[in-house]
XYZ file of C-alpha atoms in Angstrom:
341
model
C -56.354 -9.468 85.208
C -55.920 -6.220 87.100
C -55.939 -3.039 85.016
C -52.953 -0.724 85.257
C -53.206 3.001 84.832
C -51.589 4.357 81.671
C -48.421 6.381 81.570
C -48.933 10.161 81.334
C -48.442 11.991 78.029
C -45.037 13.593 77.399
C -44.847 17.403 77.261
C -41.877 19.070 75.551
C -41.090 22.749 74.950
C -38.859 23.788 72.038
C -38.022 27.491 72.389
C -36.254 27.576 69.007
C -39.484 26.725 67.222
C -41.676 28.285 69.919
C -43.789 25.139 70.207
C -45.130 22.878 72.953
C -45.775 19.267 71.895
C -47.913 16.827 73.829
C -47.374 13.172 72.887
C -49.665 10.386 74.145
C -48.071 7.331 75.798
C -46.978 4.612 73.386
C -49.480 1.942 72.409
C -48.054 -1.339 71.234
C -50.763 -3.964 70.832
C -54.445 -4.165 71.489
C -55.068 -5.606 74.930
C -51.886 -4.138 76.445
C -52.192 -2.471 79.814
C -51.564 0.746 77.991
C -54.652 0.361 75.833
C -55.078 4.129 75.573
C -58.493 5.606 74.879
C -57.896 9.360 75.104
C -55.993 12.143 76.825
C -56.870 15.643 78.012
C -54.819 18.848 77.975
C -55.578 21.866 80.143
C -53.920 25.309 80.131
C -54.732 29.036 80.125
C -54.452 30.970 76.892
C -52.726 34.331 76.426
C -55.823 36.152 77.683
C -55.984 34.039 80.832
C -59.015 32.000 79.720
C -59.149 28.291 80.617
C -58.632 25.907 77.700
C -59.432 22.167 77.571
C -58.402 19.909 74.689
C -59.672 16.348 74.390
C -57.872 13.944 72.044
C -59.576 10.644 71.289
C -58.058 7.422 69.877
C -60.038 5.126 67.619
C -58.808 1.679 66.481
C -60.193 0.060 63.338
C -61.070 -3.503 64.324
C -60.492 -4.878 60.851
C -57.184 -3.225 60.071
C -56.015 -2.366 63.566
C -55.163 1.137 62.359
C -55.279 3.889 64.958
C -56.782 7.284 64.222
C -56.714 10.331 66.492
C -59.140 13.245 66.588
C -59.271 16.299 68.878
C -61.396 19.300 69.731
C -59.985 22.827 70.252
C -56.599 21.866 68.773
C -54.902 20.333 65.755
C -53.808 16.732 66.271
C -51.686 14.428 64.143
C -54.203 11.742 63.091
C -51.556 9.025 63.048
C -49.499 9.780 66.165
C -51.948 11.699 68.333
C -49.389 14.487 68.882
C -50.865 17.928 69.608
C -48.767 21.054 69.054
C -49.372 24.418 70.766
C -47.667 27.778 70.182
C -45.967 29.261 73.244
C -47.368 32.728 72.471
C -50.884 31.229 72.665
C -50.288 30.181 76.263
C -50.435 32.443 79.314
C -47.038 33.966 80.121
C -45.334 31.622 82.567
C -48.351 29.330 82.316
C -48.510 25.605 82.994
C -49.658 22.917 80.566
C -51.167 19.777 82.105
C -51.943 16.502 80.285
C -53.660 13.344 81.580
C -54.193 10.047 79.723
C -57.203 7.681 80.104
C -57.305 4.043 79.084
C -60.099 1.751 77.914
C -60.227 -0.283 81.105
C -58.775 -3.680 81.908
C -59.531 -7.136 80.592
C -61.894 -9.624 82.164
C -62.526 -8.943 85.794
C -61.304 -5.296 85.837
C -63.085 -2.980 83.432
C -62.545 0.321 85.284
C -61.080 3.047 83.117
C -58.076 4.595 84.791
C -56.382 7.996 84.458
C -52.654 8.493 84.386
C -50.790 10.721 86.748
C -50.853 14.281 85.332
C -47.895 15.515 83.359
C -47.116 19.221 83.761
C -44.760 21.713 82.191
C -44.392 25.365 83.245
C -43.104 27.696 80.556
C -39.939 29.688 81.126
C -40.050 33.414 80.472
C -37.791 36.099 79.000
C -38.075 39.846 79.606
C -37.827 42.497 76.893
C -36.794 45.903 78.268
C -36.251 49.274 76.580
C -33.223 51.575 76.995
C -33.687 55.311 76.250
C -29.976 55.702 75.342
C -29.846 59.356 76.346
C -33.507 60.144 75.812
C -35.967 60.825 78.600
C -39.122 59.093 79.782
C -39.891 55.443 80.423
C -41.219 52.425 78.559
C -42.517 49.385 80.399
C -40.639 46.128 80.015
C -42.594 43.074 78.890
C -42.313 39.447 79.973
C -42.871 36.759 77.330
C -42.723 32.999 77.141
C -39.325 31.910 75.880
C -39.555 31.203 72.184
C -42.561 33.496 71.692
C -42.721 35.966 68.836
C -42.766 39.572 70.002
C -43.408 42.822 68.078
C -41.258 45.803 68.980
C -43.216 48.764 70.314
C -43.382 52.303 68.961
C -40.967 54.695 70.597
C -42.349 56.526 73.631
C -39.092 58.172 74.750
C -38.432 61.901 74.304
C -35.385 62.354 72.038
C -32.272 64.229 73.190
C -31.915 67.816 71.944
C -31.632 68.143 68.158
C -32.195 64.390 67.691
C -34.982 62.267 66.237
C -35.851 58.594 66.636
C -34.281 56.291 64.051
C -35.141 52.815 65.344
C -34.244 50.080 67.839
C -31.028 48.150 68.246
C -30.403 44.695 69.696
C -26.709 43.938 69.831
C -25.406 45.211 66.503
C -28.644 44.747 64.557
C -31.135 47.569 64.023
C -34.904 47.091 63.929
C -37.975 49.221 63.269
C -41.072 49.471 65.483
C -43.391 46.604 64.585
C -40.562 44.260 63.619
C -40.955 40.800 65.092
C -38.286 39.183 67.232
C -38.161 35.886 69.139
C -37.755 36.060 72.899
C -35.208 33.304 73.513
C -33.699 35.108 76.498
C -33.853 38.475 78.244
C -33.311 41.244 75.686
C -32.460 44.926 76.045
C -33.845 47.046 73.221
C -31.803 50.231 72.770
C -33.175 53.395 71.165
C -31.158 54.708 68.211
C -31.138 58.494 67.673
C -30.117 60.508 64.634
C -29.454 64.189 64.014
C -32.516 66.159 63.069
C -32.434 67.494 59.505
C -31.629 71.206 59.499
C -34.743 73.363 59.651
C -34.431 76.444 57.443
C -36.324 79.647 58.267
C -36.594 82.996 56.457
C -35.058 86.262 57.691
C -36.268 89.364 55.800
C -34.647 92.816 55.953
C -36.959 95.613 54.743
C -35.065 98.895 54.006
C -38.319 100.851 54.486
C -37.560 103.375 51.755
C -33.784 103.076 52.022
C -31.409 101.293 49.691
C -28.139 99.453 49.378
C -26.214 101.007 46.480
C -29.508 101.911 44.837
C -31.138 98.526 45.490
C -34.383 99.100 47.396
C -35.526 95.469 47.407
C -35.838 93.453 50.621
C -32.847 91.298 51.463
C -33.886 87.727 52.225
C -31.800 85.038 53.937
C -32.514 81.329 54.480
C -30.890 80.362 57.769
C -30.734 77.263 59.961
C -32.933 77.297 63.033
C -31.017 77.427 66.306
C -27.938 79.100 64.784
C -26.580 82.623 65.345
C -26.913 85.189 62.547
C -24.962 88.461 62.247
C -27.235 91.450 61.574
C -26.460 92.989 58.170
C -25.236 96.580 57.490
C -27.747 99.423 57.397
C -29.112 100.850 54.128
C -28.999 104.575 53.222
C -31.863 107.007 52.831
C -31.553 110.668 51.669
C -32.297 113.179 54.413
C -32.564 110.457 57.060
C -30.439 108.828 59.710
C -30.639 105.070 60.314
C -31.529 104.211 63.913
C -31.863 100.415 64.119
C -33.541 97.346 62.689
C -36.990 97.142 64.205
C -38.298 93.871 65.500
C -36.959 94.186 68.261
C -34.054 96.712 68.115
C -30.930 95.362 66.457
C -27.852 97.212 65.241
C -25.654 96.066 62.359
C -23.178 93.458 63.611
C -25.395 92.236 66.475
C -25.788 88.489 66.975
C -29.327 87.175 66.494
C -30.450 83.669 67.552
C -32.528 82.247 64.699
C -35.740 80.770 66.098
C -38.218 81.167 63.257
C -39.283 83.345 60.338
C -38.627 87.002 61.167
C -38.819 90.399 59.439
C -36.531 93.318 60.315
C -37.656 96.823 59.250
C -35.286 99.788 59.020
C -36.190 102.559 61.454
C -35.337 106.126 60.336
C -35.378 109.679 61.659
C -35.058 112.879 59.585
C -31.626 114.554 59.520
C -31.322 117.924 61.440
C -30.069 119.960 58.385
C -31.928 119.542 55.093
C -29.739 119.012 52.037
C -30.155 120.058 48.401
C -28.176 119.351 45.282
C -26.277 122.327 43.810
C -24.808 122.023 40.271
C -21.039 122.539 40.136
C -19.679 121.001 36.988
C -21.306 119.054 34.220
C -22.251 115.546 35.296
C -21.138 116.231 38.890
C -23.128 117.352 41.899
C -22.348 118.163 45.485
C -24.642 118.365 48.447
C -24.565 121.676 50.361
C -26.755 122.937 53.164
C -29.176 125.771 52.413
C -28.075 128.947 54.162
C -30.106 132.179 54.216
C -28.616 135.054 52.113
C -28.413 138.444 53.803
C -28.448 141.390 51.397
C -26.484 144.596 52.401
C -28.469 147.724 53.134
C -27.361 150.920 51.210
C -28.147 154.341 52.615
C -27.522 157.672 50.704
C -28.952 161.169 50.582
C -28.220 161.511 46.914
C -31.142 161.042 44.646
C -30.631 157.761 42.993
C -30.454 157.504 39.294
C -31.953 154.448 37.765
C -29.395 152.982 35.390
C -30.229 151.399 32.126
C -30.946 147.706 32.503
C -27.923 145.509 31.856
C -28.399 141.974 30.713
C -25.830 139.301 31.507
C -25.912 135.858 29.956
C -24.821 133.347 32.508
C -23.336 129.970 31.539
C -25.681 127.010 31.488
C -23.606 125.279 34.150
C -21.334 126.473 36.899
C -21.622 127.662 40.465
C -23.925 130.716 40.655
C -23.809 132.859 43.763
C -27.350 133.851 44.494
C -26.158 137.371 45.647
C -24.114 138.244 42.514
C -26.928 139.870 40.605
C -27.896 142.032 43.597
C -24.370 143.321 44.153
C -23.927 144.155 40.428
C -27.079 146.263 40.434
C -26.065 148.174 43.541
C -22.593 148.880 42.081
C -24.023 150.393 38.912
C -26.379 152.584 40.906
C -23.523 153.985 43.002
C -21.429 154.678 39.882
C -24.279 156.707 38.380
C -24.615 158.822 41.509
C -20.913 159.686 41.543
C -20.901 160.788 37.900
C -23.868 163.042 38.462
C -22.255 164.662 41.503
C -19.092 165.443 39.593
C -21.043 166.913 36.795
């Protein structure tokens, strides 16, 4: 009886489970033309390396039970079905399977191979959308049904934004999350506002004061905002020029970029000031003026009067020339009395 070549194995791809199943042709009864002995699977793995899987069928003569074994793959011992993961196969790769029988009956013992069965995997592309950011990220092609891990962000965020995560449709994901590539997917970057960065602005009065307070004034301000320069302090005998670092006047706008110290810059006043007592518990500030004493000329021999002692009040405005004028007046009075006498 002439031997007939066996039917090829069946190859099926299920993208929902991400699996490729290879099923040997059916075997009904010993001695059938489809008396299958083995089958071979060839494909390239994800790295591009050639893979060969041999599955062998053994029939127990006493019980007639069939048992399958395989190398380089897991096989169902009862059915001979081998299952591969799509992510373990080269992207867009082809799986080929060929069956071999045990040879014919009397008169035709040649072992025959089936026609090859082939299946080429469909692919899906994952691409990344910067969503307002800048830069590029390469898209990636995967076998449909393969598991895929989302990449770390490589886009530059828009101004004042930071990366939050990825979005597919209405669902958000984090880098490293695993998705299944059932079809082409666009992964969109999600941005969020940066948390406000606070910096320190210090105003050093440099010997001046605000209502007697000589301590530095310190402000915590948000980076990137405008700040209005504060009023100047006061310093006795000095005139405020500007806040140094650079030169800012009270009321100027200052763009906050980082920690910064402003130091009051002073110059001495043109006229020195002193405090002159006027009334108890009250003082006024008056400029010092030189006192010019009058010059008295006479040909009369002066008579030295007896010393006169005046007790001045403890407080009150004292003219520095009063004592001088009183002495001169008494001297003149003594001269006139002597002349008359």
